[in-house]
C-alpha cells in the first residue's frame, strides 16, 4: 500500500523501526517476570562421536515460550538479556536446570548418561561470584563437576571483566570441562588459546557450507583440516557444529574431527527425546 515516493517509504521504515524498538522494550521489560513464571525452558541437542555416532553429550539451549509472541529462540532475547543484565539470573537458571537434568540422566543411565554442555555469556563469567555460584549449583544438584561442560566464545572470554583466565582455571580445577564455542568466527589468538585451560573447540557451523561434495570449497575444507590439526597439537577435542549432511559428516571423519552436532543427527528437543536416543536398541 505504501506509495513509491520517498516520503511514504521513510514513514514505513520509521514505523517499522519504531515497532522494533517497542518490541525490544516490551521483551526486556517482560523478562524478569518471565523468569519468575518459568516461561523459559531448555531444549537439548545431541552431540555424537563421529566414528560410531554414539551419543556422548547434549548442548542445553534456552528458549522462551512467550504468552503473546509464541516460542522465541535465544537469538531473539539473549542479546537483550546481556544488555539489561538479566542474563546473570537467566544464565544461572539455565545452569540449574541443566545440572538437574544431568543428574537425572546420571542416576538413570550411569555411564551412558550424556555430558551436558551449557553456554555462558561474558557478563555471567565476569560476575565476581560466578565460580562459587557454579560450585553451589553443582553441589545442590549433587552432580560431579566432570558431568558438565561450559561453552564460551573467544569474544566472550576477551570481554569478560576481571580475570577470565583465573575464572577458567578455577572452573577447570573443579573438574568442569571448558569448550571454546563458535571457534573460527572471532579473533582467534593462538598464543592465548595455548594458555587457556580448555578441553575442546567447537567449530562454527559457518564452516560447514563449504564442506560438501561437488560444491566443496577447497579453502573451507582445508581451513577445517588445519583447525583440527591445530587442535590435535594443543590436545583439544574438536566438535563440528551445524552438520546437516552425510557428505559433511564423512569429510569431518576423514579429517579427524572427534564429535559432531547438527540436524543430520538430531534437532534440539525436550529431554524425553534424548532419553529415547539413550535407550534405543543398538
Ligand atoms: P551456539 O551455542 O553456537 O548453539 C548452536 C546453535 O546452532 C543452536 O541455535 C542450534 O539450534 C543451532 N543448530 C544446531 N544444529 C544445527 C544445524 O545442523 N544447522 C543449523 N543451521 N543450525 C543448527 P539456537 O538454539 O538458536 O541458539 C543460538 C545461540 O544462542 C547459541 O549458539 C548460543 O550462543 C546462544 N544460547 C543458547 N542458549 C543459551 C544460554 O542458555 N545462555 C547463553 N548465554 N547463550 C545461549
Ligand atoms: Mg554453544
Ligand atoms: Mg556454537
Ligand atoms: Mg553461537
Coordinates of C-alpha atoms and ligand atoms in Angstrom, one line a residue:
X1 CA 0.0 0.0 0.0
X2 CA 3.0 2.3 0.5
X3 CA 3.4 4.7 -2.4
X4 CA 6.8 4.6 -4.0
X5 CA 7.5 8.2 -3.3
X6 CA 10.3 8.9 -0.9
X7 CA 8.2 10.4 1.9
X8 CA 5.9 7.4 2.4
X9 CA 8.8 4.9 2.2
X10 CA 10.5 6.7 5.0
X11 CA 7.3 6.7 7.0
X12 CA 7.1 3.0 6.6
X13 CA 10.8 2.5 7.6
X14 CA 10.3 4.7 10.6
X15 CA 7.2 2.9 11.7
X16 CA 9.0 -0.5 11.3
X17 CA 11.9 0.8 13.3
X18 CA 9.6 2.1 15.9
X19 CA 7.8 -1.2 16.1
X20 CA 11.1 -3.0 16.6
X21 CA 12.1 -0.7 19.4
X22 CA 8.7 -1.2 21.1
X23 CA 9.1 -4.9 20.7
X24 CA 12.6 -4.9 22.1
X25 CA 11.5 -2.8 25.0
X26 CA 8.5 -5.0 25.8
X27 CA 10.6 -8.1 25.6
X28 CA 13.2 -6.8 28.0
X29 CA 10.6 -5.4 30.3
X30 CA 8.8 -8.7 30.4
X31 CA 11.9 -10.9 31.0
X32 CA 12.1 -10.7 34.8
X33 CA 8.5 -11.8 35.2
X34 CA 9.0 -14.4 32.6
X35 CA 11.9 -15.9 34.6
X36 CA 9.7 -16.0 37.7
X37 CA 6.8 -17.6 35.9
X38 CA 9.1 -20.2 34.2
X39 CA 8.2 -19.1 30.7
X40 CA 11.7 -20.1 29.7
X41 CA 12.7 -23.7 29.1
X42 CA 15.7 -25.7 28.0
X43 CA 16.0 -27.9 24.9
X44 CA 18.8 -30.4 24.5
X45 CA 20.7 -31.2 21.2
X46 CA 22.7 -34.4 21.0
X47 CA 26.5 -34.4 20.4
X48 CA 27.6 -37.6 18.7
X49 CA 31.0 -39.3 18.4
X50 CA 31.8 -39.3 14.7
X51 CA 33.4 -42.8 14.5
X52 CA 30.3 -44.7 15.7
X53 CA 27.7 -41.9 16.1
X54 CA 27.2 -42.8 19.8
X55 CA 25.5 -40.1 21.9
X56 CA 28.1 -38.6 24.2
X57 CA 26.7 -35.3 25.1
X58 CA 24.0 -32.7 24.7
X59 CA 24.0 -28.9 24.5
X60 CA 21.5 -27.1 26.6
X61 CA 19.8 -24.4 24.5
X62 CA 17.4 -21.9 26.2
X63 CA 14.0 -21.0 24.7
X64 CA 11.2 -18.6 25.7
X65 CA 7.5 -19.6 25.4
X66 CA 6.2 -16.0 25.3
X67 CA 2.5 -15.7 26.1
X68 CA 1.9 -13.3 23.1
X69 CA 4.7 -13.9 20.7
X70 CA 4.9 -17.7 21.0
X71 CA 8.2 -19.6 21.0
X72 CA 11.3 -17.3 20.8
X73 CA 14.8 -18.6 20.1
X74 CA 17.9 -17.3 22.0
X75 CA 19.0 -15.1 19.1
X76 CA 15.8 -13.1 19.8
X77 CA 16.5 -12.4 23.5
X78 CA 20.0 -13.4 24.7
X79 CA 21.4 -10.1 23.3
X80 CA 18.8 -8.1 25.2
X81 CA 19.3 -10.1 28.4
X82 CA 23.0 -9.3 28.1
X83 CA 22.3 -5.5 27.7
X84 CA 19.9 -5.4 30.7
X85 CA 22.0 -7.8 32.9
X86 CA 19.1 -10.3 33.1
X87 CA 21.5 -12.8 31.6
X88 CA 23.0 -13.3 35.0
X89 CA 19.9 -14.7 36.7
X90 CA 18.7 -16.3 33.5
X91 CA 22.1 -18.0 32.9
X92 CA 22.1 -19.2 36.5
X93 CA 18.6 -20.6 36.0
X94 CA 19.7 -22.4 32.8
X95 CA 22.7 -23.9 34.6
X96 CA 20.5 -25.1 37.5
X97 CA 18.0 -26.7 35.0
X98 CA 20.8 -28.3 33.0
X99 CA 22.5 -29.7 36.1
X100 CA 19.2 -31.1 37.5
X101 CA 18.6 -32.8 34.1
X102 CA 22.2 -34.1 34.0
X103 CA 21.7 -35.6 37.5
X104 CA 18.5 -37.4 36.4
X105 CA 20.3 -38.8 33.4
X106 CA 23.3 -39.8 35.5
X107 CA 21.1 -41.6 38.1
X108 CA 19.1 -43.3 35.4
X109 CA 21.7 -44.2 32.8
X110 CA 25.1 -44.2 34.6
X111 CA 27.9 -44.5 32.1
X112 CA 25.5 -43.9 29.3
X113 CA 24.4 -40.5 30.6
X114 CA 25.4 -37.6 28.3
X115 CA 27.7 -34.9 29.3
X116 CA 25.7 -31.7 29.5
X117 CA 27.2 -28.6 27.8
X118 CA 25.9 -25.1 28.8
X119 CA 26.5 -21.7 27.1
X120 CA 27.9 -18.8 29.1
X121 CA 28.0 -15.1 28.2
X122 CA 30.8 -12.8 29.1
X123 CA 28.6 -11.0 31.6
X124 CA 28.0 -14.1 33.6
X125 CA 31.6 -15.2 33.6
X126 CA 32.5 -11.7 34.8
X127 CA 30.3 -11.8 37.9
X128 CA 32.6 -11.9 41.0
X129 CA 30.6 -14.8 42.5
X130 CA 30.4 -16.8 39.3
X131 CA 32.8 -19.6 40.3
X132 CA 31.2 -20.1 43.7
X133 CA 27.8 -20.0 42.1
X134 CA 28.7 -22.8 39.8
X135 CA 30.1 -24.8 42.7
X136 CA 26.9 -24.2 44.7
X137 CA 24.7 -25.2 41.8
X138 CA 26.7 -28.4 41.3
X139 CA 26.5 -29.2 45.0
X140 CA 22.8 -28.5 45.2
X141 CA 22.2 -30.8 42.2
X142 CA 24.6 -33.4 43.8
X143 CA 26.3 -33.6 40.4
X144 CA 30.0 -34.2 39.9
X145 CA 31.7 -31.3 38.1
X146 CA 33.0 -33.7 35.4
X147 CA 29.5 -34.1 34.1
X148 CA 29.2 -30.6 32.7
X149 CA 30.9 -28.5 30.1
X150 CA 30.8 -24.8 29.8
X151 CA 30.9 -23.1 26.4
X152 CA 32.3 -19.7 25.9
X153 CA 33.2 -17.9 22.6
X154 CA 36.6 -16.3 22.2
X155 CA 34.9 -13.0 22.1
X156 CA 33.1 -13.7 25.4
X157 CA 36.4 -14.6 27.0
X158 CA 38.1 -11.4 25.8
X159 CA 35.1 -9.4 27.0
X160 CA 34.9 -10.9 30.5
X161 CA 35.7 -8.3 33.1
X162 CA 38.1 -9.1 35.8
X163 CA 40.4 -12.1 35.2
X164 CA 38.9 -14.5 32.7
X165 CA 41.9 -16.8 32.8
X166 CA 41.6 -17.1 36.6
X167 CA 37.8 -17.9 36.3
X168 CA 38.5 -20.6 33.7
X169 CA 41.4 -22.0 35.8
X170 CA 39.2 -22.2 38.9
X171 CA 36.4 -23.9 36.9
X172 CA 38.8 -26.4 35.3
X173 CA 40.4 -27.1 38.7
X174 CA 36.9 -28.0 40.0
X175 CA 36.7 -30.6 37.2
X176 CA 34.3 -28.6 34.8
X177 CA 35.2 -29.0 31.1
X178 CA 35.6 -25.9 29.1
X179 CA 35.0 -25.6 25.4
X180 CA 35.5 -22.6 23.0
X181 CA 32.3 -22.1 21.1
X182 CA 32.0 -20.9 17.5
X183 CA 35.7 -21.3 17.0
X184 CA 37.0 -19.6 13.9
X185 CA 34.4 -16.7 13.9
X186 CA 36.1 -14.5 16.4
X187 CA 39.6 -13.2 16.8
X188 CA 41.5 -16.4 17.3
X189 CA 44.5 -15.7 19.3
X190 CA 46.5 -18.9 19.1
X191 CA 49.1 -17.8 21.7
X192 CA 46.4 -17.0 24.1
X193 CA 44.5 -20.2 23.4
X194 CA 47.6 -22.2 24.3
X195 CA 47.4 -20.9 27.8
X196 CA 43.7 -21.3 28.3
X197 CA 42.6 -24.3 30.4
X198 CA 40.3 -25.5 27.7
X199 CA 39.4 -29.1 26.8
X200 CA 37.8 -28.6 23.4
X201 CA 36.9 -26.4 20.5
X202 CA 33.5 -26.2 18.8
X203 CA 34.0 -25.3 15.2
X204 CA 31.5 -22.7 14.0
X205 CA 28.7 -24.1 11.8
X206 CA 29.6 -21.5 9.1
X207 CA 32.5 -23.7 8.0
X208 CA 30.1 -26.5 7.1
X209 CA 28.7 -24.8 4.0
X210 CA 31.9 -25.1 2.1
X211 CA 32.4 -28.8 3.1
X212 CA 30.2 -30.6 0.7
X213 CA 30.5 -32.8 -2.4
X214 CA 30.6 -31.0 -5.7
X215 CA 30.1 -27.6 -4.2
X216 CA 33.0 -28.1 -1.8
X217 CA 35.1 -25.0 -1.3
X218 CA 38.7 -26.3 -1.1
X219 CA 39.7 -23.4 1.1
X220 CA 37.0 -24.1 3.7
X221 CA 37.8 -27.8 3.8
X222 CA 41.5 -27.1 4.3
X223 CA 40.7 -24.5 6.9
X224 CA 38.7 -27.1 8.9
X225 CA 41.5 -29.6 8.3
X226 CA 44.0 -27.1 9.6
X227 CA 42.0 -26.2 12.7
X228 CA 41.5 -29.9 13.5
X229 CA 45.3 -30.4 13.1
X230 CA 46.0 -27.4 15.4
X231 CA 43.5 -28.7 18.0
X232 CA 45.4 -32.0 17.9
X233 CA 48.7 -30.2 18.6
X234 CA 47.1 -28.5 21.5
X235 CA 45.5 -31.7 22.8
X236 CA 41.9 -30.5 22.3
X237 CA 38.8 -32.3 21.3
X238 CA 37.1 -30.9 18.2
X239 CA 33.3 -30.7 17.8
X240 CA 31.8 -29.7 14.5
X241 CA 28.6 -27.7 14.8
X242 CA 25.8 -27.3 12.2
X243 CA 26.4 -30.7 10.5
X244 CA 23.5 -31.1 8.1
X245 CA 24.5 -33.7 5.5
X246 CA 26.2 -37.1 5.3
X247 CA 28.8 -35.6 3.0
X248 CA 29.9 -33.2 5.7
X249 CA 29.9 -35.9 8.3
X250 CA 32.1 -38.2 6.1
X251 CA 34.5 -35.5 5.4
X252 CA 34.8 -34.5 9.0
X253 CA 35.5 -38.1 10.0
X254 CA 38.3 -38.2 7.4
X255 CA 39.8 -35.0 8.6
X256 CA 39.9 -36.4 12.2
X257 CA 37.1 -34.4 13.8
X258 CA 36.0 -36.1 17.1
X259 CA 32.4 -35.0 17.7
X260 CA 29.6 -33.6 15.7
X261 CA 26.3 -31.8 16.3
X262 CA 23.7 -30.9 13.8
X263 CA 20.3 -31.6 12.2
X264 CA 21.8 -34.7 10.4
X265 CA 21.9 -36.4 13.8
X266 CA 19.2 -34.6 15.8
X267 CA 17.4 -31.3 16.3
X268 CA 17.3 -29.7 19.8
X269 CA 14.4 -31.1 21.7
X270 CA 13.0 -31.9 25.2
X271 CA 14.9 -34.3 27.5
X272 CA 12.5 -37.1 26.7
X273 CA 13.8 -37.2 23.1
X274 CA 17.3 -37.7 24.5
X275 CA 16.0 -40.5 26.7
X276 CA 14.8 -42.3 23.6
X277 CA 18.2 -42.0 21.9
X278 CA 19.9 -43.4 25.0
X279 CA 17.5 -46.3 25.3
X280 CA 17.1 -47.1 21.6
X281 CA 18.4 -50.6 20.7
X282 CA 21.8 -50.7 19.1
Ligands
LIG1 P1 25.5 -22.0 19.8 O1 26.0 -22.2 21.2 O2 26.5 -21.9 18.8 O3 24.4 -23.2 19.6 C1 24.3 -23.8 18.3 C2 23.1 -23.3 17.5 O4 23.1 -23.9 16.3 C3 21.8 -23.5 18.2 O5 21.0 -22.4 17.8 C4 21.3 -24.8 17.4 O6 19.9 -24.9 17.5 C5 21.8 -24.5 16.1 N1 22.0 -25.7 15.2 C6 22.2 -26.9 15.7 N2 22.4 -27.8 14.6 C7 22.2 -27.1 13.5 C8 22.3 -27.4 12.1 O7 22.5 -28.5 11.7 N3 22.1 -26.4 11.2 C9 21.8 -25.1 11.7 N4 21.6 -24.2 10.7 N5 21.8 -24.8 13.0 C10 22.0 -25.7 13.9 P2 20.0 -21.7 18.9 O8 19.4 -22.7 19.8 O9 19.1 -20.8 18.1 O10 21.0 -20.9 19.8 C11 21.7 -19.8 19.3 C12 22.7 -19.3 20.2 O11 22.2 -18.7 21.4 C13 23.7 -20.4 20.7 O12 24.6 -20.6 19.7 C14 24.3 -19.7 21.9 O13 25.3 -18.8 21.6 C15 23.1 -18.9 22.4 N6 22.5 -19.5 23.6 C16 21.6 -20.6 23.6 N7 21.3 -20.9 24.9 C17 22.0 -20.1 25.7 C18 22.1 -19.9 27.1 O14 21.5 -20.6 27.9 N8 22.9 -18.9 27.6 C19 23.6 -18.1 26.7 N9 24.4 -17.2 27.2 N10 23.5 -18.3 25.4 C20 22.7 -19.2 24.9
LIG2 MG1 27.1 -23.3 22.2
LIG3 MG1 28.4 -22.6 18.6
LIG4 MG1 26.7 -19.0 18.8

